Amino acid sequence: MILSQHSLRQLDETYIRSLPENACQELAVKLLADLKTLHERANRNPDNSSMPPSSQLPWAMDRSDDGVCDEVVEAKESDDCELEDEPAKTNTEQRVSGGEIDGPKGNCVPIKRAPGKQPGAPGYGRSQQLPITDTVEHRVFCCDGCAGQFTEQDTQVAWTGYYTIDVEVGVPGIGVTNTKHVYYEASCPCGHVTRQHPHREASDALWEGIGLSEWRLVGPMLCTLIVSLSYRMRMSRSKIQEFLYDWLGIRLSTGTIQRCVEESARACAPVEDQLVEQVVNSGLVHADETTHKEKKTLLWVWVFATRFSVLYFIGQRSAEIIETLLGQSYCGWLMSDGYQVYRRYANRLRCWAHLLRKAKGLEESLDRKGQRFGKRTREILKTLINAVYQAREGPPPGDLKQIHAGLLKELRDLCETMKGGTHEKSRTLAGEFLNDWDAVFAVLSHPDLPLTNNEAERLLRHLVIVRRITYGTRSKNGTRALALLASVVETCRRREVSPWGYLARVIKARRCGQHIPELPVPASAS
Ligand SMILES: [Zn+2]
């Protein structure tokens, strides 16, 4: 923009009419340039620029797209957070009025209140009694004092126990189990009394207040079902509560549902190490990032995807994240956008879909030179894309860079010319090509590599919808839980293996203090 707001504020009709003709023309040229720039900005959309599809207003979206519209509508209806505990909505009046009361003159005044149980709201204890489907006896086998063995004939006394509600998924469907766990104590002739205890993992500073223990009301598969409803189906805690009671007859508090999600995430933490190793050792990584909010802090969700693994991180948008994950020495191919931190890696690829959209944006701009630049750039890119497709199908024709050296030189000369021009968008696109020239056209020498970063963008799409519905997470634990569960679930989905059986096995192993099972083998490799 040429004229600042400070200058614009001083301009009015009297001032313009007082100017001599020459000065008036000069001013008109500046105003025209600014007007064109503003029109171009107003005409930007996800089809002709780098704007993400989610930036479109809900009513501007194509309803036939893929149901995203419906999600956004739901986002307006639901103010529940997916990965954080929500206030226990026990007050029917507050639920009906959406947390607002009538202020003076009928205006709605939002109530500011802390999450959780409100003063005066009735508390609830567990009252539901389900029929017992199985009993598991945890007997003492060996004396903790003298190490003597107990036999089945030795008398043991039950000293504690608990119930675990779980679901069994199979043919012909889903069934509910309620298992009674009984723990025994035994007196040894040596005088020592030994008790059998349920396993409890040591507390972890990174997961403050989130325990991992066998002593749980909710079994591993039911935990997994809750994660599925929360993360994949994007249901709020209260809707999950409603679903479990209406369809399975299981009554759980929203607090218990929340703890199940957090415990599942903590159980998955060791899987992250396996995923990091697989990403670092892969020959091709797709990387992308989008915004995320934790309370009022703006953070970034990063995704790193290989052929069979997906890893999400939520943190700052800084070089640190990349350095921590890939290190300085990563030598595989890295497909990314034009963000500077990626430029330190030698084997880089750029997404051509982004460049094509930007060129289309130029073609639709108001600047004649810009229009010609955009049109020619698109033509050249499309010719090269066809050449890449042909090279993938047929016998190798040789290095496409040399075959199309003439086109590449033409584009480079165009970019050099436009780089010094007056049109802002043309300058930006020309600069983008010139800065990343090798990364953009590396695919011509290696036509088997991808042309777009759609893999990573598709993997961020689900989280963008989650963000819109939940308005982000509300705590560090909630943010970590989101990234970890997303990594495990999307990795399994990428391997065409159901994530839920694996997640249940991980939760079960971690509750008992055992090693987690290896990630499932990709369906196509087995
Ligand atoms: Zn003993």
Coordinates of C-alpha atoms in Angstrom, one line a residue, residues 115-366:
P115 CA -15.3 -24.5 34.7
G116 CA -16.3 -27.4 36.9
K117 CA -19.0 -27.9 39.5
Q118 CA -20.7 -24.6 40.4
P119 CA -21.3 -23.5 44.0
G120 CA -24.6 -24.9 45.1
A121 CA -24.9 -27.4 42.3
P122 CA -25.7 -30.9 43.6
G123 CA -22.8 -33.4 43.6
Y124 CA -23.2 -36.9 42.2
G125 CA -21.8 -40.2 43.4
R126 CA -21.9 -43.4 41.4
S127 CA -25.3 -45.1 41.8
Q128 CA -25.6 -47.3 38.7
Q129 CA -25.4 -51.0 39.5
L130 CA -24.8 -53.2 36.4
P131 CA -25.1 -57.0 36.6
I132 CA -21.7 -58.7 37.1
T133 CA -20.7 -60.6 33.9
D134 CA -17.4 -62.0 35.2
T135 CA -15.3 -62.2 38.3
V136 CA -11.5 -62.1 38.3
E137 CA -9.6 -63.2 41.4
H138 CA -6.2 -61.8 42.0
R139 CA -4.7 -64.3 44.5
V140 CA -1.3 -64.2 46.3
F141 CA 1.2 -66.7 44.9
C142 CA 4.3 -65.9 46.9
C143 CA 5.1 -64.5 50.3
D144 CA 6.7 -61.0 50.2
G145 CA 8.6 -61.8 53.4
C146 CA 10.1 -65.3 53.0
A147 CA 9.3 -65.9 49.3
G148 CA 7.4 -69.1 50.2
Q149 CA 4.9 -70.3 47.7
F150 CA 1.1 -70.4 48.4
T151 CA -1.0 -73.3 47.1
E152 CA -4.6 -73.2 46.0
Q153 CA -5.6 -74.9 49.2
D154 CA -4.2 -72.1 51.4
T155 CA -6.9 -69.8 52.8
Q156 CA -6.8 -66.3 51.3
V157 CA -9.1 -63.5 52.3
A158 CA -10.5 -60.9 50.0
W159 CA -9.4 -57.4 51.2
T160 CA -10.4 -55.1 48.3
G161 CA -11.9 -55.0 44.9
Y162 CA -13.4 -52.9 42.1
Y163 CA -15.6 -53.2 39.1
T164 CA -14.6 -52.5 35.5
I165 CA -17.1 -51.7 32.9
D166 CA -15.9 -52.5 29.3
V167 CA -17.3 -53.2 25.9
E168 CA -16.6 -56.2 23.7
V169 CA -16.6 -55.5 20.0
G170 CA -17.2 -58.4 17.7
V171 CA -19.7 -60.3 15.7
P172 CA -22.7 -59.8 16.0
G173 CA -22.0 -56.3 17.5
I174 CA -21.1 -54.5 20.7
G175 CA -21.6 -56.0 24.2
V176 CA -21.2 -54.5 27.7
T177 CA -19.3 -56.4 30.4
N178 CA -19.0 -55.6 34.1
T179 CA -16.1 -57.5 35.6
K180 CA -15.6 -57.8 39.4
H181 CA -11.9 -57.8 40.4
V182 CA -11.2 -59.2 43.8
Y183 CA -7.8 -58.8 45.5
Y184 CA -6.7 -61.3 48.2
E185 CA -4.4 -61.3 51.2
A186 CA -2.7 -64.4 52.6
S187 CA -1.0 -65.1 55.9
C188 CA 2.2 -67.1 55.7
P189 CA 3.5 -69.5 58.4
C190 CA 6.5 -67.1 58.7
G191 CA 4.0 -64.5 60.2
H192 CA 4.0 -62.1 57.1
V193 CA 0.7 -61.1 55.5
T194 CA 1.1 -60.5 51.8
R195 CA -1.5 -58.5 49.8
Q196 CA -2.1 -58.6 46.0
H197 CA -2.3 -55.0 44.7
P198 CA -3.6 -53.6 41.4
H199 CA -0.7 -52.1 39.4
R200 CA -0.3 -48.4 39.5
E201 CA 2.2 -46.4 37.3
A202 CA 4.4 -43.9 39.0
S203 CA 3.3 -40.3 38.6
D204 CA 4.8 -38.4 35.7
A205 CA 5.6 -34.7 35.9
L206 CA 4.5 -34.2 32.3
W207 CA 1.1 -35.7 33.1
E208 CA 0.2 -34.0 36.3
G209 CA -2.9 -35.4 37.9
I210 CA -3.4 -38.1 35.3
G211 CA -2.9 -41.6 36.7
L212 CA -2.4 -45.0 34.9
S213 CA -3.7 -47.9 36.9
E214 CA -5.4 -51.2 36.7
W215 CA -8.0 -49.9 39.2
R216 CA -10.3 -48.3 36.8
L217 CA -14.0 -48.2 36.4
V218 CA -13.7 -47.9 32.6
G219 CA -12.0 -50.7 30.7
P220 CA -9.5 -50.3 27.9
M221 CA -11.9 -50.9 25.0
L222 CA -14.6 -48.5 26.5
C223 CA -11.8 -45.9 26.9
T224 CA -11.0 -46.4 23.3
L225 CA -14.6 -46.0 22.3
I226 CA -14.7 -42.7 24.2
V227 CA -11.6 -41.6 22.3
S228 CA -13.1 -42.5 19.0
L229 CA -16.3 -40.6 19.8
S230 CA -14.4 -37.6 21.0
Y231 CA -11.5 -37.4 18.5
R232 CA -12.9 -39.0 15.3
M233 CA -16.6 -38.2 15.7
R234 CA -15.8 -34.9 17.4
M235 CA -18.5 -35.3 20.0
S236 CA -18.5 -33.2 23.2
R237 CA -18.2 -34.8 26.6
S238 CA -21.9 -34.4 27.3
K239 CA -22.9 -35.9 24.0
I240 CA -20.6 -38.9 24.6
Q241 CA -22.3 -39.2 28.0
E242 CA -25.7 -39.2 26.4
F243 CA -24.7 -41.7 23.7
L244 CA -23.2 -44.2 26.2
Y245 CA -26.3 -44.1 28.3
D246 CA -28.9 -44.1 25.5
W247 CA -27.2 -46.9 23.4
L248 CA -25.2 -49.0 25.9
G249 CA -26.9 -48.2 29.2
I250 CA -23.6 -47.1 30.7
R251 CA -23.8 -44.1 33.0
L252 CA -20.6 -42.1 33.3
S253 CA -19.9 -38.6 34.5
T254 CA -18.3 -36.1 32.1
G255 CA -15.4 -35.9 34.5
T256 CA -14.8 -39.7 34.1
I257 CA -15.1 -39.4 30.3
Q258 CA -12.5 -36.6 30.4
R259 CA -10.1 -38.7 32.5
C260 CA -10.5 -41.6 30.0
V261 CA -9.3 -39.4 27.1
E262 CA -6.3 -38.1 29.2
E263 CA -5.3 -41.5 30.4
S264 CA -5.5 -42.9 26.9
A265 CA -3.2 -40.1 25.7
R266 CA -0.7 -40.7 28.5
A267 CA -0.7 -44.4 27.7
C268 CA 0.2 -43.6 24.1
A269 CA 3.2 -41.3 25.0
P270 CA 5.8 -44.1 24.3
V271 CA 4.4 -44.6 20.8
E272 CA 5.6 -41.1 20.0
D273 CA 9.2 -42.2 20.2
Q274 CA 8.6 -45.0 17.7
L275 CA 6.9 -42.5 15.4
V276 CA 9.8 -39.9 15.6
E277 CA 12.3 -42.7 14.7
Q278 CA 10.2 -43.7 11.7
V279 CA 9.8 -40.1 10.5
V280 CA 13.6 -39.3 10.9
N281 CA 14.6 -42.5 9.0
S282 CA 12.1 -42.1 6.1
G283 CA 13.1 -41.1 2.6
L284 CA 10.2 -38.6 2.2
V285 CA 8.4 -36.5 4.7
H286 CA 5.5 -34.2 4.1
A287 CA 5.4 -31.3 6.5
D288 CA 2.8 -28.6 7.1
E289 CA 1.5 -26.5 9.9
T290 CA -1.7 -24.6 10.9
T291 CA -2.8 -22.6 13.9
H292 CA -4.1 -23.9 17.2
K293 CA -5.3 -22.2 20.3
E294 CA -4.6 -23.3 23.9
K295 CA -6.7 -21.0 26.0
K296 CA -5.6 -17.6 24.7
T297 CA -2.2 -18.7 23.5
L298 CA -1.7 -19.0 19.7
L299 CA 0.2 -22.2 18.9
W300 CA 0.8 -24.2 15.8
V301 CA -0.1 -27.8 14.9
W302 CA 2.7 -29.4 12.9
V303 CA 2.2 -32.6 11.0
F304 CA 5.0 -34.8 9.6
A305 CA 3.7 -37.6 7.4
T306 CA 5.7 -40.5 5.8
R307 CA 4.2 -43.3 3.8
F308 CA 3.1 -45.3 6.9
S309 CA 3.5 -42.9 9.9
V310 CA 1.9 -39.6 11.0
L311 CA 3.3 -37.4 13.7
Y312 CA 1.6 -34.3 15.1
F313 CA 3.3 -31.7 17.4
I314 CA 1.6 -28.7 18.9
G315 CA 4.0 -25.9 19.8
Q316 CA 5.5 -22.6 18.6
R317 CA 6.0 -21.9 14.9
S318 CA 9.7 -21.8 15.1
A319 CA 12.8 -23.5 13.7
E320 CA 13.2 -25.3 17.1
I321 CA 10.4 -27.8 16.3
I322 CA 12.0 -28.8 13.0
E323 CA 15.5 -29.0 14.5
T324 CA 14.3 -31.1 17.5
L325 CA 12.5 -33.6 15.2
L326 CA 14.5 -33.9 12.0
G327 CA 17.8 -32.6 13.4
Q328 CA 20.4 -30.9 11.2
S329 CA 21.4 -34.1 9.3
Y330 CA 18.1 -35.3 7.8
C331 CA 18.9 -36.2 4.3
G332 CA 15.6 -37.6 2.9
W333 CA 13.2 -35.5 0.8
L334 CA 11.1 -32.9 2.6
M335 CA 7.9 -31.6 1.0
S336 CA 6.8 -28.3 2.5
D337 CA 5.5 -24.9 1.9
G338 CA 7.7 -21.8 1.5
Y339 CA 8.2 -21.2 5.3
Q340 CA 11.8 -20.2 5.8
V341 CA 12.7 -22.8 8.5
Y342 CA 12.5 -25.6 6.0
R343 CA 15.1 -24.0 3.7
R344 CA 18.0 -25.5 5.7
Y345 CA 17.4 -28.9 4.3
A346 CA 19.1 -29.7 1.0
N347 CA 16.6 -32.2 -0.5
R348 CA 13.5 -30.1 -0.5
L349 CA 10.3 -30.2 -2.5
R350 CA 7.6 -27.5 -3.0
C351 CA 3.9 -28.0 -3.5
W352 CA 2.9 -27.1 -7.0
A353 CA -0.8 -26.8 -6.1
H354 CA 0.1 -23.7 -4.1
L355 CA 2.1 -22.2 -6.9
L356 CA -0.7 -22.9 -9.4
R357 CA -3.3 -21.3 -7.2
K358 CA -1.1 -18.2 -6.7
A359 CA -0.5 -18.0 -10.5
K360 CA -4.3 -18.2 -11.0
G361 CA -4.7 -15.4 -8.5
L362 CA -2.4 -13.3 -10.6
E363 CA -4.3 -14.1 -13.7
E364 CA -7.4 -12.8 -12.0
S365 CA -5.6 -9.7 -10.7
L366 CA -6.1 -6.1 -12.0

